[in-house]
PDB file of C-alpha atoms in Angstrom:
ATOM      1  CA  MET X 634     -44.907 -31.278  -1.479  1.00 54.00           C
ATOM      2  CA  THR X 635     -48.315 -32.285  -0.188  1.00 60.00           C
ATOM      3  CA  ALA X 636     -49.081 -29.008   1.587  1.00 72.00           C
ATOM      4  CA  GLY X 637     -48.915 -25.603   0.001  1.00 93.00           C
ATOM      5  CA  LEU X 638     -46.298 -23.086   1.050  1.00 97.00           C
ATOM      6  CA  TYR X 639     -46.487 -19.379   1.771  1.00 97.00           C
ATOM      7  CA  LEU X 640     -43.047 -17.880   1.165  1.00 98.00           C
ATOM      8  CA  ILE X 641     -42.823 -14.638   3.111  1.00 98.00           C
ATOM      9  CA  ARG X 642     -40.181 -11.964   2.952  1.00 98.00           C
ATOM     10  CA  HIS X 643     -39.687 -10.344   6.345  1.00 98.00           C
ATOM     11  CA  CYS X 644     -41.100  -6.949   7.238  1.00 98.00           C
ATOM     12  CA  ARG X 645     -39.088  -3.711   7.103  1.00 97.00           C
ATOM     13  CA  ALA X 646     -35.981  -3.856   9.297  1.00 97.00           C
ATOM     14  CA  ALA X 647     -33.425  -1.404  10.672  1.00 97.00           C
ATOM     15  CA  GLY X 648     -30.482  -3.123   8.965  1.00 94.00           C
ATOM     16  CA  GLN X 649     -29.049  -6.235   7.351  1.00 92.00           C
ATOM     17  CA  GLU X 650     -27.192  -7.795  10.267  1.00 94.00           C
ATOM     18  CA  PRO X 651     -28.750 -10.946  11.780  1.00 96.00           C
ATOM     19  CA  GLU X 652     -29.990  -9.143  14.915  1.00 97.00           C
ATOM     20  CA  ALA X 653     -31.342  -6.053  13.146  1.00 97.00           C
ATOM     21  CA  PRO X 654     -34.799  -5.356  14.611  1.00 97.00           C
ATOM     22  CA  LEU X 655     -37.930  -4.424  12.750  1.00 98.00           C
ATOM     23  CA  THR X 656     -38.581  -0.718  12.414  1.00 98.00           C
ATOM     24  CA  ALA X 657     -41.795   0.770  13.823  1.00 98.00           C
ATOM     25  CA  ALA X 658     -43.243   0.455  10.309  1.00 97.00           C
ATOM     26  CA  GLY X 659     -42.007  -3.154  10.224  1.00 97.00           C
ATOM     27  CA  HIS X 660     -43.895  -3.963  13.426  1.00 98.00           C
ATOM     28  CA  ASP X 661     -47.047  -2.471  11.892  1.00 97.00           C
ATOM     29  CA  GLN X 662     -46.438  -4.568   8.758  1.00 97.00           C
ATOM     30  CA  ALA X 663     -46.118  -7.710  10.881  1.00 98.00           C
ATOM     31  CA  LEU X 664     -49.574  -7.008  12.307  1.00 98.00           C
ATOM     32  CA  ARG X 665     -50.962  -6.464   8.775  1.00 97.00           C
ATOM     33  CA  LEU X 666     -49.320  -9.713   7.724  1.00 97.00           C
ATOM     34  CA  ARG X 667     -51.025 -11.479  10.626  1.00 97.00           C
ATOM     35  CA  ASP X 668     -54.369  -9.979   9.693  1.00 97.00           C
ATOM     36  CA  ARG X 669     -54.011 -10.955   6.008  1.00 95.00           C
ATOM     37  CA  LEU X 670     -52.939 -14.562   6.720  1.00 96.00           C
ATOM     38  CA  SER X 671     -54.874 -15.347   9.900  1.00 95.00           C
ATOM     39  CA  ASP X 672     -57.855 -16.914   8.092  1.00 94.00           C
ATOM     40  CA  LEU X 673     -55.685 -19.389   6.202  1.00 94.00           C
ATOM     41  CA  PRO X 674     -55.403 -22.951   7.529  1.00 95.00           C
ATOM     42  CA  ILE X 675     -51.657 -22.548   8.203  1.00 97.00           C
ATOM     43  CA  ALA X 676     -50.437 -25.603  10.047  1.00 97.00           C
ATOM     44  CA  ARG X 677     -46.816 -24.637  10.646  1.00 98.00           C
ATOM     45  CA  ILE X 678     -44.576 -21.563  10.631  1.00 98.00           C
ATOM     46  CA  VAL X 679     -40.855 -21.873   9.918  1.00 98.00           C
ATOM     47  CA  SER X 680     -38.478 -18.918  10.019  1.00 98.00           C
ATOM     48  CA  SER X 681     -34.953 -17.832   9.335  1.00 98.00           C
ATOM     49  CA  PRO X 682     -33.003 -17.379  12.574  1.00 98.00           C
ATOM     50  CA  PHE X 683     -32.557 -13.653  11.837  1.00 98.00           C
ATOM     51  CA  LEU X 684     -34.444 -11.418  14.275  1.00 98.00           C
ATOM     52  CA  ARG X 685     -36.324  -9.530  11.538  1.00 98.00           C
ATOM     53  CA  ALA X 686     -37.753 -12.789  10.173  1.00 98.00           C
ATOM     54  CA  ARG X 687     -38.669 -14.167  13.601  1.00 98.00           C
ATOM     55  CA  ASP X 688     -40.362 -10.903  14.585  1.00 98.00           C
ATOM     56  CA  SER X 689     -42.246 -10.821  11.272  1.00 98.00           C
ATOM     57  CA  ALA X 690     -43.624 -14.305  12.009  1.00 98.00           C
ATOM     58  CA  ALA X 691     -44.390 -13.769  15.701  1.00 98.00           C
ATOM     59  CA  PRO X 692     -47.804 -12.012  15.516  1.00 98.00           C
ATOM     60  CA  LEU X 693     -49.216 -14.631  13.118  1.00 98.00           C
ATOM     61  CA  ALA X 694     -47.805 -17.474  15.200  1.00 98.00           C
ATOM     62  CA  GLU X 695     -49.314 -16.044  18.367  1.00 98.00           C
ATOM     63  CA  TRP X 696     -52.708 -15.553  16.672  1.00 98.00           C
ATOM     64  CA  LEU X 697     -52.700 -19.141  15.363  1.00 98.00           C
ATOM     65  CA  SER X 698     -51.252 -20.569  18.604  1.00 98.00           C
ATOM     66  CA  LEU X 699     -48.285 -21.995  16.722  1.00 98.00           C
ATOM     67  CA  THR X 700     -44.632 -22.119  17.681  1.00 98.00           C
ATOM     68  CA  VAL X 701     -42.246 -20.585  15.173  1.00 98.00           C
ATOM     69  CA  ARG X 702     -39.749 -23.248  14.142  1.00 98.00           C
ATOM     70  CA  ILE X 703     -36.300 -21.879  13.378  1.00 98.00           C
ATOM     71  CA  ASP X 704     -34.331 -23.259  10.445  1.00 98.00           C
ATOM     72  CA  ASP X 705     -30.826 -21.906   9.909  1.00 98.00           C
ATOM     73  CA  ARG X 706     -31.011 -22.894   6.238  1.00 98.00           C
ATOM     74  CA  LEU X 707     -33.523 -20.063   5.719  1.00 98.00           C
ATOM     75  CA  ALA X 708     -30.947 -17.400   6.663  1.00 98.00           C
ATOM     76  CA  GLU X 709     -30.165 -14.803   4.030  1.00 97.00           C
ATOM     77  CA  ARG X 710     -27.562 -15.665   1.454  1.00 96.00           C
ATOM     78  CA  VAL X 711     -24.191 -14.056   2.056  1.00 95.00           C
ATOM     79  CA  LEU X 712     -23.164 -12.477  -1.235  1.00 94.00           C
ATOM     80  CA  ALA X 713     -19.550 -11.758  -0.173  1.00 94.00           C
ATOM     81  CA  ALA X 714     -17.508 -11.567   3.004  1.00 93.00           C
ATOM     82  CA  GLU X 715     -16.764  -7.872   2.568  1.00 92.00           C
ATOM     83  CA  PRO X 716     -19.255  -5.124   1.701  1.00 88.00           C
ATOM     84  CA  ALA X 717     -18.790  -3.696  -1.792  1.00 90.00           C
ATOM     85  CA  GLU X 718     -20.060  -0.510  -3.391  1.00 94.00           C
ATOM     86  CA  ASP X 719     -20.968  -2.475  -6.511  1.00 95.00           C
ATOM     87  CA  TRP X 720     -23.033  -5.014  -4.572  1.00 94.00           C
ATOM     88  CA  GLN X 721     -26.080  -4.665  -6.853  1.00 95.00           C
ATOM     89  CA  ASP X 722     -23.985  -5.411  -9.928  1.00 96.00           C
ATOM     90  CA  ARG X 723     -22.471  -8.378  -8.102  1.00 95.00           C
ATOM     91  CA  LEU X 724     -25.935  -9.564  -7.138  1.00 96.00           C
ATOM     92  CA  ARG X 725     -27.159  -9.242 -10.737  1.00 96.00           C
ATOM     93  CA  ARG X 726     -24.149 -11.204 -11.984  1.00 96.00           C
ATOM     94  CA  SER X 727     -24.664 -13.891  -9.339  1.00 95.00           C
ATOM     95  CA  PHE X 728     -28.259 -14.418 -10.480  1.00 95.00           C
ATOM     96  CA  ALA X 729     -27.062 -14.685 -14.096  1.00 96.00           C
ATOM     97  CA  ASP X 730     -24.368 -17.221 -13.143  1.00 97.00           C
ATOM     98  CA  PRO X 731     -25.661 -19.509 -10.359  1.00 96.00           C
ATOM     99  CA  ALA X 732     -22.188 -21.019  -9.816  1.00 98.00           C
ATOM    100  CA  LEU X 733     -20.581 -17.610  -9.176  1.00 97.00           C
ATOM    101  CA  ALA X 734     -19.442 -17.155  -5.591  1.00 96.00           C
ATOM    102  CA  TRP X 735     -17.694 -13.974  -4.492  1.00 94.00           C
ATOM    103  CA  PRO X 736     -14.895 -14.398  -1.893  1.00 95.00           C
ATOM    104  CA  GLY X 737     -16.466 -15.464   1.396  1.00 96.00           C
ATOM    105  CA  GLY X 738     -19.898 -15.658  -0.215  1.00 96.00           C
ATOM    106  CA  GLU X 739     -22.320 -18.357  -1.245  1.00 98.00           C
ATOM    107  CA  SER X 740     -23.224 -19.137  -4.841  1.00 98.00           C
ATOM    108  CA  GLY X 741     -26.823 -18.867  -5.924  1.00 97.00           C
ATOM    109  CA  ALA X 742     -26.821 -22.591  -6.697  1.00 98.00           C
ATOM    110  CA  ALA X 743     -25.670 -23.491  -3.175  1.00 98.00           C
ATOM    111  CA  ALA X 744     -28.192 -21.144  -1.553  1.00 98.00           C
ATOM    112  CA  THR X 745     -30.989 -22.545  -3.728  1.00 98.00           C
ATOM    113  CA  ARG X 746     -30.092 -26.126  -2.782  1.00 98.00           C
ATOM    114  CA  ARG X 747     -30.158 -25.393   0.961  1.00 98.00           C
ATOM    115  CA  GLY X 748     -33.368 -23.394   0.602  1.00 98.00           C
ATOM    116  CA  LEU X 749     -35.168 -26.148  -1.297  1.00 98.00           C
ATOM    117  CA  VAL X 750     -34.160 -28.739   1.286  1.00 98.00           C
ATOM    118  CA  ALA X 751     -35.410 -26.407   4.035  1.00 98.00           C
ATOM    119  CA  LEU X 752     -38.746 -25.998   2.225  1.00 97.00           C
ATOM    120  CA  ALA X 753     -39.132 -29.759   1.789  1.00 96.00           C
ATOM    121  CA  ASP X 754     -38.369 -30.325   5.468  1.00 97.00           C
ATOM    122  CA  ALA X 755     -40.764 -27.531   6.489  1.00 97.00           C
ATOM    123  CA  ALA X 756     -43.597 -29.117   4.499  1.00 95.00           C
ATOM    124  CA  ALA X 757     -42.866 -32.714   5.511  1.00 94.00           C
ATOM    125  CA  GLY X 758     -45.762 -34.113   7.501  1.00 93.00           C
ATOM    126  CA  ALA X 759     -47.605 -30.785   7.677  1.00 94.00           C
ATOM    127  CA  GLU X 760     -51.375 -31.135   7.750  1.00 93.00           C
ATOM    128  CA  GLY X 761     -51.957 -27.886   5.941  1.00 94.00           C
ATOM    129  CA  PRO X 762     -50.114 -24.983   4.379  1.00 96.00           C
ATOM    130  CA  VAL X 763     -46.768 -23.939   5.833  1.00 98.00           C
ATOM    131  CA  ALA X 764     -45.672 -20.315   6.215  1.00 98.00           C
ATOM    132  CA  VAL X 765     -41.938 -19.841   5.644  1.00 98.00           C
ATOM    133  CA  VAL X 766     -40.356 -16.507   6.570  1.00 98.00           C
ATOM    134  CA  SER X 767     -37.014 -15.664   5.018  1.00 98.00           C
ATOM    135  CA  HIS X 768     -35.163 -12.980   3.046  1.00 98.00           C
ATOM    136  CA  GLY X 769     -35.264 -11.351  -0.365  1.00 96.00           C
ATOM    137  CA  ASN X 770     -32.153 -12.794  -1.976  1.00 96.00           C
ATOM    138  CA  LEU X 771     -32.936 -16.374  -0.942  1.00 97.00           C
ATOM    139  CA  LEU X 772     -36.636 -16.011  -1.797  1.00 97.00           C
ATOM    140  CA  ALA X 773     -35.817 -14.716  -5.285  1.00 97.00           C
ATOM    141  CA  LEU X 774     -33.577 -17.748  -5.840  1.00 97.00           C
ATOM    142  CA  LEU X 775     -36.314 -20.088  -4.614  1.00 97.00           C
ATOM    143  CA  LEU X 776     -38.985 -18.446  -6.763  1.00 96.00           C
ATOM    144  CA  HIS X 777     -36.686 -18.849  -9.771  1.00 95.00           C
ATOM    145  CA  SER X 778     -36.348 -22.561  -8.989  1.00 95.00           C
ATOM    146  CA  PHE X 779     -40.150 -22.967  -9.110  1.00 95.00           C
ATOM    147  CA  ASP X 780     -41.060 -20.908 -12.166  1.00 94.00           C
ATOM    148  CA  ASN X 781     -37.781 -19.866 -13.829  1.00 94.00           C
ATOM    149  CA  ARG X 782     -38.469 -16.145 -13.358  1.00 92.00           C
ATOM    150  CA  ASP X 783     -35.525 -13.765 -13.680  1.00 93.00           C
ATOM    151  CA  GLY X 784     -33.952 -13.892 -10.211  1.00 91.00           C
ATOM    152  CA  PHE X 785     -32.553 -10.381 -10.136  1.00 94.00           C
ATOM    153  CA  ALA X 786     -35.780  -8.849 -11.453  1.00 95.00           C
ATOM    154  CA  ALA X 787     -37.760 -10.905  -8.913  1.00 93.00           C
ATOM    155  CA  TRP X 788     -35.491  -9.666  -6.131  1.00 95.00           C
ATOM    156  CA  ALA X 789     -35.791  -6.041  -7.282  1.00 95.00           C
ATOM    157  CA  ALA X 790     -39.600  -6.290  -7.375  1.00 94.00           C
ATOM    158  CA  LEU X 791     -39.968  -7.639  -3.830  1.00 95.00           C
ATOM    159  CA  SER X 792     -41.559  -5.540  -1.109  1.00 95.00           C
ATOM    160  CA  ASN X 793     -41.116  -5.757   2.653  1.00 94.00           C
ATOM    161  CA  PRO X 794     -43.050  -7.831   3.481  1.00 96.00           C
ATOM    162  CA  ASP X 795     -44.022  -9.901   0.490  1.00 97.00           C
ATOM    163  CA  VAL X 796     -45.953 -13.168   0.227  1.00 97.00           C
ATOM    164  CA  PHE X 797     -46.022 -15.852  -2.452  1.00 97.00           C
ATOM    165  CA  HIS X 798     -48.212 -18.941  -2.403  1.00 96.00           C
ATOM    166  CA  ILE X 799     -46.805 -22.118  -3.927  1.00 96.00           C
ATOM    167  CA  ASP X 800     -49.460 -24.760  -4.414  1.00 94.00           C
ATOM    168  CA  PRO X 801     -48.742 -28.513  -4.247  1.00 91.00           C
ATOM    169  CA  ALA X 802     -48.222 -28.582  -8.035  1.00 92.00           C
ATOM    170  CA  GLY X 803     -45.484 -25.925  -7.721  1.00 91.00           C
ATOM    171  CA  THR X 804     -47.480 -23.029  -9.204  1.00 94.00           C
ATOM    172  CA  VAL X 805     -46.426 -19.669  -7.768  1.00 96.00           C
ATOM    173  CA  ARG X 806     -48.856 -16.806  -7.113  1.00 95.00           C
ATOM    174  CA  ARG X 807     -48.011 -13.507  -5.468  1.00 95.00           C
ATOM    175  CA  CYS X 808     -50.591 -12.705  -2.812  1.00 92.00           C
ATOM    176  CA  TRP X 809     -49.324  -9.509  -1.218  1.00 88.00           C
ATOM    177  CA  LYS X 810     -49.441  -5.922  -2.322  1.00 71.00           C
ATOM    178  CA  ASP X 811     -47.668  -3.493  -0.044  1.00 63.00           C
ATOM    179  CA  ASP X 812     -50.164  -0.744  -0.818  1.00 51.00           C
ATOM    180  CA  GLU X 813     -53.194  -2.650   0.517  1.00 50.00           C
TER     181      GLU X 813
END
């Protein structure tokens, strides 16, 4: 990776489905995100196809006169085909066992592989840092792949939005506090 990456979790949304919109607070957060990142030399913005991620990226893209590139590989990981009351326990277990895939779901290992390829493609040829907007579960898996942090704990500690900078050497630094 020759350019740094800013991994961004989307702003607050009204639901988990792909077309769930941002809440009013989420729209305000997207403007704060724009204001916090607008002075950075971001050369490219790549987003999950989910509406909440695209709408989180839109104000920054407009400010920087960039087009948001959509990459389906940045979509949120599907934990299982059917909702389950014990989803947090299942999520914890899936972080502990990267090969575990619930029926109709994607293993953590598979999601990490697709996410890392998406990040490499996003950074390829960029002439500056790249902002990547995605989702909590996938971002926690990707952060784990860079610095071996506990994936479930990383997921549980995320805010909406959240921002992590990964420098060209692969060092991760959180650069967002939701109370600022």
